Amino acid sequence: MKITVIGAGYVGLAVTASLAELGYIVTCIDNDVEKIKLLRGGGIPIYEPLLQELVAQNLSQRTIEFGTDLGQAIKRSEVIFIAVGTPSNEEGGADLSAIYLVAQGIGQYLDSYKLIVNKSTGPVGTTNRIANIIFGELAERRQEDPGGSSALFDVVSNPEFLREGSAIYGFLYPDRIIIGTDSQRAIDLMLKLYQPIIMKSFVIDPQSPNNNSPETLSVSPQTGGVVPTLNTDARTAEMIKYASNAFLATKISFINEIGNICKYLGLDVYQIAKGIALDHRIAPHFLEAGLGFGGSCLPKDTRALISMAKTLDYEPHLLNAILEINRKQPSRMVALAKEKLGSLKGKRIGFLGLAFKKGTDDIRGSVAIPLVNELLKEGAIVSVYDPKAMPNARKLLKDKVLYEADAKDVIDNADCVFVITDWDKFKDKDLYKGKVVIDGRMVLAGNEREGIEYEGLCW
Ligand code: NAD
């Protein structure tokens, strides 16, 4: 089966590499010419475990191609995935301009039945809008050439739940697959396409989602459970995506609020989290208290859900509170630093981590960015190190901060160390001996804090 993936970002590249690994022939299209040039030359514009190896392997086997020519790719593909960005607009809603541009393009080139699979996150109604735009383009083409294309197509909402840092693993081993369409033809094709994933009939990296050693890449049969699929209409599928992300954000803001209360009481919120997660109705994930959530999805999608509710004249009090707790959490780091150091004017604060979480170079929505700005306002000097996110940070923070070559340089030169991202290499307790450390991610357990002036953010 030949597939086109439109968008060579975090989702598009993970989908491209994973589908090629399953044996499909995939053309990945992006309108960023430089990005495509880099990809064609074997470079990868983002850091994501396993991606480099899978792309290299499939480029050499000619099962992946990168390009900018949407028309050519559409004509030779049976299935077209949309994976372009949907950033926040000024009102907090989703900016759907890239999706709509792509829909227009698809309508201009459609020449036979195609299944269009929307992976980009958009509000309820986005999938139907994509279909309407394509219908409109086809109608215009028929006006110009009455004997021309009357191609059939289906548009499916197939929300993506992958997690950066384990995106390939998340796509190939999902918890569930949502197929949002009323068309039986589309459902059948989706089930055929995802058959190896649904049946878990291959193994790509059984050890760990973050293990990117090349020898773990062989695809071999695996017996295992069947991934649940749920067929809904497109609007329901779109809401499932927003509700999922809002729920995860809720768990994080909830445990952070409990953590903030625990801090006043001298209690360890990680023990509390362990205690509540033993209740099988409360899954243990996303209960790690700390600096809060970031990234390109949870903040953006929660804002978009709020925006959608407001257009319906509904005030979503809980969702508002989730974002508000998250917005305030980094300021607690600054307050703790002031308790330790007094005025921060001229003091050097060393950041360990900038990425919104470990395993990625993505700094979109990272709490590190507002935290830098707040510290600069206090007159502090900020030095930073992240194993993967330094290039992205330089583009954004420019000369506002000092860039260090490794964690040790940050720590040695800092009056106070802020742990921002839970990279494994920051868990080495010997790094911090004799230093003032404010830990935003619980990288050091209680028995590892000896000889360190340690302060947990909310434990
Ligand atoms: P991204 O910004 O990393 O990538 C988007 C890509 O689309 C870019 O390379 C951009 O150049 C390209 N693009 C934009 N307009 C285009 C056009 N007209 N034609 C061709 N290419 C175009 O975004 P992402 O993080 O991959 O997210 C993509 C979508 O998936 C978003 O809607 C996001 O909400 C959703 N999503 C993201 C994640 C995640 O973890 N990043 C997870 C699930 C869902």
Coordinates of C-alpha atoms and ligand atoms in Angstrom, one line a residue:
M1 CA 0.0 0.0 0.0
K2 CA 1.3 3.5 -0.9
I3 CA 0.8 6.2 1.7
T4 CA 1.5 9.9 1.8
V5 CA 2.1 11.7 5.1
I6 CA 1.8 15.5 5.0
G7 CA 3.9 17.2 7.6
A8 CA 7.4 16.2 8.6
G9 CA 7.2 17.3 12.2
Y10 CA 7.2 15.2 15.4
V11 CA 4.0 13.3 14.5
G12 CA 4.6 13.2 10.7
L13 CA 8.1 11.7 10.9
A14 CA 7.1 9.2 13.6
V15 CA 4.1 8.1 11.5
T16 CA 6.3 8.0 8.3
A17 CA 9.0 5.9 9.9
S18 CA 6.6 3.5 11.6
L19 CA 4.4 2.9 8.6
A20 CA 7.5 2.2 6.4
E21 CA 8.7 -0.2 9.1
L22 CA 5.4 -2.0 8.7
G23 CA 6.1 -2.5 5.0
Y24 CA 4.3 0.4 3.4
I25 CA 5.8 2.7 0.9
V26 CA 5.6 6.2 2.4
T27 CA 6.1 9.6 0.8
C28 CA 6.4 12.3 3.4
I29 CA 5.7 15.8 2.2
D30 CA 6.4 19.1 3.8
N31 CA 6.3 22.7 2.6
D32 CA 9.5 23.5 4.4
V33 CA 12.0 23.1 1.6
E34 CA 15.1 23.2 4.0
K35 CA 13.6 20.5 6.2
I36 CA 13.0 18.2 3.2
K37 CA 16.5 18.9 1.9
L38 CA 17.9 17.9 5.3
L39 CA 15.8 14.7 5.4
R40 CA 16.7 13.7 1.9
G41 CA 20.3 13.9 2.9
G42 CA 19.8 11.6 5.8
G43 CA 19.5 14.3 8.5
I44 CA 16.7 14.5 11.0
P45 CA 15.4 17.9 12.1
I46 CA 14.2 16.7 15.5
Y47 CA 15.5 14.4 18.2
E48 CA 13.2 11.4 18.8
P49 CA 14.6 8.0 19.9
L50 CA 14.7 5.4 17.1
L51 CA 13.7 7.9 14.4
Q52 CA 17.2 8.4 13.0
E53 CA 17.8 4.6 12.6
L54 CA 14.3 3.8 11.1
V55 CA 14.5 6.7 8.6
A56 CA 18.0 5.7 7.5
Q57 CA 17.1 2.1 7.2
N58 CA 13.9 2.8 5.1
L59 CA 15.6 5.5 3.0
S60 CA 18.2 3.0 1.9
Q61 CA 15.4 0.4 1.2
R62 CA 13.5 3.1 -0.7
T63 CA 10.4 2.6 1.4
I64 CA 10.6 6.2 2.5
E65 CA 10.8 9.2 0.2
F66 CA 10.7 12.9 1.2
G67 CA 9.5 15.6 -1.0
T68 CA 7.6 18.9 -1.5
D69 CA 5.4 17.9 -4.4
L70 CA 2.0 17.3 -2.9
G71 CA 0.3 16.6 -6.3
Q72 CA 2.6 13.8 -7.3
A73 CA 2.5 12.2 -3.8
I74 CA -1.3 12.2 -3.7
K75 CA -1.7 10.8 -7.2
R76 CA 0.3 7.7 -6.3
S77 CA -1.1 7.1 -2.8
E78 CA -4.2 5.3 -1.6
V79 CA -4.0 6.8 1.9
I80 CA -3.1 10.3 2.8
F81 CA -2.3 11.2 6.4
I82 CA -2.5 14.9 7.5
A83 CA 0.0 15.6 10.3
V84 CA 0.5 19.4 10.0
G85 CA 0.7 21.7 13.0
T86 CA -2.4 23.2 14.7
P87 CA -0.8 25.8 17.0
S88 CA -2.8 28.1 19.3
N89 CA -4.2 31.2 17.7
E90 CA -4.4 34.5 19.6
E91 CA -7.7 33.6 21.2
G92 CA -6.3 30.3 22.5
G93 CA -8.2 28.3 19.8
A94 CA -6.5 26.0 17.3
D95 CA -5.1 27.7 14.2
L96 CA -6.3 25.4 11.5
S97 CA -4.9 27.3 8.5
A98 CA -2.3 24.6 7.7
I99 CA -4.9 21.9 7.7
Y100 CA -7.2 23.9 5.4
L101 CA -4.4 24.7 3.0
V102 CA -3.6 21.0 2.9
A103 CA -7.3 20.1 2.3
Q104 CA -7.3 22.6 -0.6
G105 CA -4.2 20.9 -2.1
I106 CA -5.7 17.5 -1.7
G107 CA -8.9 18.6 -3.5
Q108 CA -6.8 20.1 -6.4
Y109 CA -5.0 16.8 -7.1
L110 CA -7.5 14.1 -6.2
D111 CA -7.9 11.8 -9.2
S112 CA -9.3 8.5 -7.7
Y113 CA -10.6 7.2 -4.4
K114 CA -8.4 8.2 -1.5
L115 CA -8.7 7.7 2.2
I116 CA -7.7 10.9 4.0
V117 CA -6.7 10.3 7.6
N118 CA -6.5 13.4 9.9
K119 CA -3.9 13.1 12.7
S120 CA -3.7 16.8 13.3
T121 CA -5.6 17.8 16.5
G122 CA -8.5 20.1 15.7
P123 CA -11.8 21.1 17.3
V124 CA -15.0 19.2 16.8
G125 CA -16.0 19.7 13.2
T126 CA -12.5 19.9 11.7
T127 CA -12.8 16.6 9.8
N128 CA -16.1 17.6 8.3
R129 CA -14.6 21.0 7.3
I130 CA -11.7 19.2 5.6
A131 CA -14.2 17.1 3.6
N132 CA -16.2 20.2 2.6
I133 CA -13.1 22.0 1.4
I134 CA -12.1 19.0 -0.7
F135 CA -15.7 18.8 -2.1
G136 CA -15.5 22.6 -2.9
E137 CA -12.2 22.1 -4.8
L138 CA -13.6 19.1 -6.7
A139 CA -16.7 21.2 -7.6
E140 CA -14.6 24.0 -8.9
R141 CA -12.5 21.6 -11.0
R142 CA -15.7 20.2 -12.5
Q143 CA -16.9 23.7 -13.4
E144 CA -13.7 24.3 -15.3
D145 CA -13.7 20.8 -16.8
P146 CA -17.2 19.1 -16.7
G147 CA -15.6 15.8 -17.8
G148 CA -12.9 16.0 -15.1
S149 CA -12.5 14.6 -11.7
S150 CA -15.4 13.4 -9.7
A151 CA -13.2 11.3 -7.4
L152 CA -14.6 9.8 -4.3
F153 CA -12.9 10.1 -1.0
D154 CA -13.4 9.6 2.8
V155 CA -11.9 11.8 5.6
V156 CA -11.4 10.0 8.9
S157 CA -10.5 11.5 12.2
N158 CA -7.8 9.2 13.6
P159 CA -6.5 11.1 16.6
E160 CA -2.8 10.6 17.5
F161 CA -1.9 9.8 21.1
L162 CA 1.9 9.3 20.7
R163 CA 4.2 10.8 23.3
E164 CA 7.3 12.7 22.3
G165 CA 10.3 10.9 23.7
S166 CA 8.7 7.5 22.8
A167 CA 6.8 8.5 19.7
I168 CA 7.7 5.5 17.5
Y169 CA 6.8 3.2 20.3
G170 CA 3.6 5.1 21.0
F171 CA 2.5 4.9 17.4
L172 CA 3.3 1.2 17.0
Y173 CA 2.1 0.1 20.4
P174 CA -0.9 2.3 21.1
D175 CA -3.4 1.8 23.9
R176 CA -6.2 2.2 21.5
I177 CA -7.0 3.2 17.9
I178 CA -9.9 5.6 17.4
I179 CA -11.5 5.5 13.9
G180 CA -13.8 8.5 13.5
T181 CA -15.9 7.9 10.4
D182 CA -19.3 6.7 9.2
S183 CA -18.0 5.2 6.0
Q184 CA -17.7 1.4 6.0
R185 CA -15.2 1.6 3.1
A186 CA -13.0 3.9 5.2
I187 CA -13.3 1.7 8.3
D188 CA -12.3 -1.4 6.3
L189 CA -9.3 0.3 4.9
M190 CA -8.2 1.7 8.3
L191 CA -8.5 -1.8 9.8
K192 CA -6.4 -3.2 7.0
L193 CA -3.8 -0.5 7.3
Y194 CA -3.5 -0.9 11.0
Q195 CA -3.8 -4.7 11.1
P196 CA -0.1 -5.3 12.1
I197 CA -0.5 -2.8 14.9
I198 CA -3.9 -4.1 16.1
M199 CA -2.6 -7.7 16.1
K200 CA 0.8 -6.7 17.6
S201 CA 2.2 -9.0 15.0
F202 CA 5.7 -7.5 15.0
V203 CA 8.2 -6.4 17.6
I204 CA 10.4 -3.4 17.2
D205 CA 12.0 -2.7 20.5
P206 CA 10.7 -5.0 23.2
Q207 CA 13.0 -3.7 25.9
S208 CA 12.3 0.0 26.3
P209 CA 10.6 2.8 24.4
N210 CA 13.8 4.8 24.8
N211 CA 16.3 2.2 23.8
N212 CA 17.5 3.3 20.4
S213 CA 20.3 0.9 20.0
P214 CA 20.3 -0.2 16.3
E215 CA 20.4 -4.0 17.1
T216 CA 16.9 -3.7 18.6
L217 CA 15.3 -2.5 15.4
S218 CA 14.6 -5.9 13.7
V219 CA 11.0 -6.5 13.1
S220 CA 9.9 -10.0 14.0
P221 CA 6.6 -11.7 14.9
Q222 CA 5.3 -11.2 18.4
T223 CA 2.3 -12.8 20.0
G224 CA 0.3 -10.6 22.2
G225 CA -3.0 -9.0 22.9
V226 CA -5.1 -7.1 20.4
V227 CA -5.1 -3.3 20.5
P228 CA -8.7 -2.1 21.1
T229 CA -10.2 -0.1 18.3
L230 CA -13.2 2.2 18.6
N231 CA -15.3 3.3 15.7
T232 CA -17.1 6.6 16.3
D233 CA -18.3 9.4 14.1
A234 CA -15.6 12.0 13.3
R235 CA -16.9 14.6 15.8
T236 CA -16.8 12.2 18.7
A237 CA -13.2 11.1 17.7
E238 CA -12.1 14.7 17.8
M239 CA -13.6 15.2 21.2
I240 CA -11.9 12.0 22.5
K241 CA -8.6 13.5 21.6
Y242 CA -9.3 16.8 23.5
A243 CA -10.8 15.0 26.5
S244 CA -7.8 12.7 26.7
N245 CA -5.3 15.5 26.8
A246 CA -7.4 17.5 29.2
F247 CA -7.7 14.5 31.5
L248 CA -3.9 14.0 31.6
A249 CA -3.5 17.7 32.2
T250 CA -6.0 17.5 35.1
K251 CA -4.1 14.7 36.7
I252 CA -0.9 16.7 36.6
S253 CA -2.4 19.9 38.0
F254 CA -4.3 17.9 40.6
I255 CA -1.2 16.2 42.0
N256 CA 0.7 19.5 41.8
E257 CA -2.0 21.1 43.9
I258 CA -1.8 18.2 46.4
G259 CA 2.0 18.6 46.3
N260 CA 1.8 22.3 47.1
I261 CA -0.4 21.6 50.1
C262 CA 1.9 18.7 51.2
K263 CA 4.9 21.0 51.0
Y264 CA 3.3 23.3 53.7
L265 CA 2.5 20.2 55.8
G266 CA 6.0 18.7 55.4
L267 CA 4.6 15.7 53.6
D268 CA 6.1 13.8 50.6
V269 CA 3.6 14.0 47.8
Y270 CA 5.3 11.0 46.0
Q271 CA 4.3 8.8 48.9
I272 CA 0.8 10.2 48.7
A273 CA 0.7 9.5 45.0
K274 CA 1.9 6.0 45.6
G275 CA -0.9 5.5 48.1
I276 CA -3.7 6.8 46.0
A277 CA -2.5 5.0 42.9
L278 CA -2.9 1.6 44.7
D279 CA -6.6 2.2 44.2
H280 CA -7.2 0.4 40.8
R281 CA -9.6 3.1 39.8
I282 CA -6.8 5.6 39.8
A283 CA -4.1 4.8 37.2
P284 CA -0.6 5.6 38.6
H285 CA 0.6 7.5 35.5
F286 CA 0.8 11.3 35.3
L287 CA 0.9 11.6 39.1
E288 CA 4.5 12.8 39.3
A289 CA 4.2 16.2 41.1
G290 CA 6.6 18.9 39.9
L291 CA 7.0 21.9 37.6
G292 CA 3.9 21.1 35.6
F293 CA 3.1 20.2 32.0
G294 CA 4.4 21.7 28.8
G295 CA 5.0 20.5 25.3
S296 CA 3.0 21.1 22.1
C297 CA -0.1 19.3 23.2
L298 CA -1.4 19.5 26.7
P299 CA -1.3 23.3 27.1
K300 CA -2.4 24.0 23.5
D301 CA -5.2 21.4 23.5
T302 CA -6.5 22.4 26.9
R303 CA -6.6 26.0 25.7
A304 CA -8.4 25.0 22.5
L305 CA -11.0 23.0 24.5
I306 CA -11.6 26.0 26.6
S307 CA -11.9 28.2 23.5
M308 CA -14.4 25.7 22.0
A309 CA -16.5 25.7 25.2
K310 CA -16.5 29.5 25.3
T311 CA -17.9 29.7 21.7
L312 CA -20.7 27.6 23.1
D313 CA -21.3 30.0 25.9
Y314 CA -20.1 27.5 28.5
E315 CA -17.5 28.6 31.1
P316 CA -15.2 25.5 31.7
H317 CA -14.2 26.3 35.3
L318 CA -12.2 23.1 35.8
L319 CA -10.2 23.5 32.6
N320 CA -9.5 27.1 33.5
A321 CA -8.2 26.0 36.9
I322 CA -6.0 23.3 35.4
L323 CA -4.2 25.9 33.3
E324 CA -4.0 28.4 36.1
I325 CA -2.3 25.9 38.5
N326 CA 0.1 25.0 35.7
R327 CA 0.9 28.6 34.9
K328 CA 1.7 29.4 38.6
Q329 CA 3.8 26.3 39.4
P330 CA 7.2 27.6 38.0
S331 CA 6.9 30.7 40.1
R332 CA 7.2 28.5 43.2
M333 CA 10.7 27.6 42.1
V334 CA 11.6 31.3 42.1
A335 CA 10.0 31.8 45.6
L336 CA 12.1 28.9 47.0
A337 CA 15.3 30.3 45.4
K338 CA 14.6 33.6 47.2
E339 CA 14.1 31.8 50.5
K340 CA 17.5 30.2 50.0
L341 CA 19.5 33.0 48.5
G342 CA 17.6 36.2 49.5
S343 CA 17.6 38.6 46.5
L344 CA 18.3 37.0 43.2
K345 CA 19.9 40.1 41.8
G346 CA 23.3 39.1 40.3
K347 CA 22.9 35.5 41.5
R348 CA 23.6 32.7 39.0
I349 CA 20.8 30.2 38.6
G350 CA 21.8 27.0 36.7
F351 CA 19.2 25.2 34.7
L352 CA 19.5 21.5 34.2
G353 CA 17.1 20.8 31.3
L354 CA 15.1 22.9 29.0
A355 CA 13.0 20.4 27.0
F356 CA 9.5 20.0 28.3
K357 CA 10.3 16.4 29.2
K358 CA 13.1 14.0 28.8
G359 CA 13.7 12.1 25.5
T360 CA 12.9 15.1 23.3
D361 CA 14.5 18.3 22.0
D362 CA 11.1 20.0 22.0
I363 CA 10.9 23.2 24.0
R364 CA 7.4 24.2 22.9
G365 CA 5.4 25.0 26.0
S366 CA 8.3 24.2 28.2
V367 CA 8.1 25.7 31.7
A368 CA 11.8 26.6 31.3
I369 CA 11.0 29.5 29.1
P370 CA 8.7 31.5 31.5
L371 CA 10.9 30.6 34.3
V372 CA 14.0 32.1 32.6
N373 CA 12.0 35.3 31.9
E374 CA 10.8 35.5 35.6
L375 CA 14.4 35.1 36.8
L376 CA 15.7 37.7 34.5
K377 CA 13.1 40.1 35.8
E378 CA 14.5 39.4 39.3
G379 CA 18.0 40.4 38.0
A380 CA 19.4 36.8 38.1
I381 CA 21.9 35.4 35.6
V382 CA 20.7 32.2 34.1
S383 CA 23.0 29.5 32.7
V384 CA 21.5 26.4 31.0
Y385 CA 22.3 22.9 29.7
D386 CA 20.1 20.3 28.1
P387 CA 21.4 17.2 26.4
K388 CA 19.2 17.6 23.3
A389 CA 17.3 20.9 23.4
M390 CA 20.2 23.5 23.2
P391 CA 19.8 24.2 19.5
N392 CA 16.0 24.9 19.9
A393 CA 16.6 26.9 23.0
R394 CA 19.3 29.1 21.3
K395 CA 16.7 30.0 18.6
L396 CA 14.3 31.2 21.3
L397 CA 16.4 32.5 24.2
K398 CA 19.2 34.0 22.1
D399 CA 21.7 35.8 24.3
K400 CA 19.4 36.1 27.3
V401 CA 21.1 33.1 29.0
L402 CA 24.6 31.5 29.2
Y403 CA 24.9 28.2 27.4
E404 CA 27.1 25.6 29.2
A405 CA 28.7 22.5 27.6
D406 CA 27.5 20.0 30.2
A407 CA 25.6 19.6 33.5
K408 CA 28.8 19.8 35.6
D409 CA 29.6 23.3 34.2
V410 CA 26.1 24.5 35.0
I411 CA 26.3 23.1 38.6
D412 CA 29.9 24.2 39.4
N413 CA 29.2 27.8 38.4
A414 CA 25.7 28.2 39.9
D415 CA 24.6 29.8 43.2
C416 CA 21.5 27.7 42.9
V417 CA 20.7 24.7 40.6
F418 CA 17.2 24.4 39.2
V419 CA 16.3 20.9 37.9
I420 CA 13.8 21.5 35.1
T421 CA 13.8 18.2 33.1
D422 CA 14.2 14.7 34.4
W423 CA 16.9 13.5 32.0
D424 CA 18.5 10.3 33.4
K425 CA 21.9 11.9 33.5
F426 CA 20.7 14.5 36.0
K427 CA 19.9 11.7 38.5
D428 CA 23.6 11.3 39.5
K429 CA 23.6 12.6 43.1
D430 CA 27.4 13.1 43.0
L431 CA 27.0 16.0 40.6
Y432 CA 25.3 18.1 43.2
K433 CA 27.6 17.7 46.3
G434 CA 27.8 21.0 48.4
K435 CA 25.4 22.9 46.1
V436 CA 22.0 24.5 46.6
V437 CA 19.5 22.5 44.5
I438 CA 15.8 23.2 43.9
D439 CA 14.5 20.1 42.2
G440 CA 11.4 20.6 40.0
R441 CA 11.2 16.9 38.9
M442 CA 12.1 14.7 41.9
V443 CA 15.4 13.5 40.3
L444 CA 16.9 12.7 43.7
A445 CA 15.2 10.3 46.1
G446 CA 15.3 11.1 49.8
N447 CA 18.4 9.0 50.7
E448 CA 20.4 10.6 47.9
R449 CA 20.3 14.1 49.1
E450 CA 23.0 14.0 51.8
G451 CA 25.6 16.7 51.4
I452 CA 23.3 18.8 49.2
E453 CA 21.3 21.8 50.3
Y454 CA 18.2 20.2 48.7
E455 CA 14.7 21.6 48.3
G456 CA 12.0 19.7 46.5
L457 CA 9.5 21.9 44.6
C458 CA 6.4 20.3 46.2
W459 CA 7.7 17.5 48.4
Ligands
NAD1 P1 5.2 20.1 14.0 O1 5.1 21.6 14.1 O2 6.4 19.4 14.6 O3 5.1 19.6 12.5 C1 4.2 20.1 11.6 C2 4.8 20.1 10.2 O4 3.9 20.4 9.3 C3 6.0 21.0 10.0 O5 7.1 20.4 9.6 C4 5.5 22.0 9.0 O6 6.5 22.5 8.1 C5 4.5 21.2 8.2 N1 3.5 21.9 7.5 C6 2.8 23.0 7.9 N2 2.0 23.4 6.9 C7 2.2 22.6 5.9 C8 1.6 22.5 4.6 N3 0.7 23.3 4.1 N4 2.0 21.5 3.7 C9 3.0 20.6 4.2 N5 3.5 20.7 5.4 C10 3.1 21.6 6.2 O7 3.8 19.5 14.7 P2 3.6 18.1 15.4 O8 4.1 18.2 16.8 O9 4.1 17.1 14.6 O10 2.1 18.1 15.5 C11 1.3 17.9 14.3 C12 -0.2 17.7 14.8 O11 -0.3 16.5 15.6 C13 -0.7 18.8 15.6 O12 -2.1 19.0 15.3 C14 -0.6 18.3 17.0 O13 -1.5 18.9 17.9 C15 -0.9 16.8 16.8 N6 -0.2 15.9 17.8 C16 1.0 16.2 18.2 C17 1.7 15.3 19.1 C18 3.1 15.6 19.6 O14 3.4 14.9 20.6 N7 3.8 16.5 19.0 C19 0.9 14.2 19.6 C20 -0.4 14.0 19.1 C21 -0.9 14.9 18.3

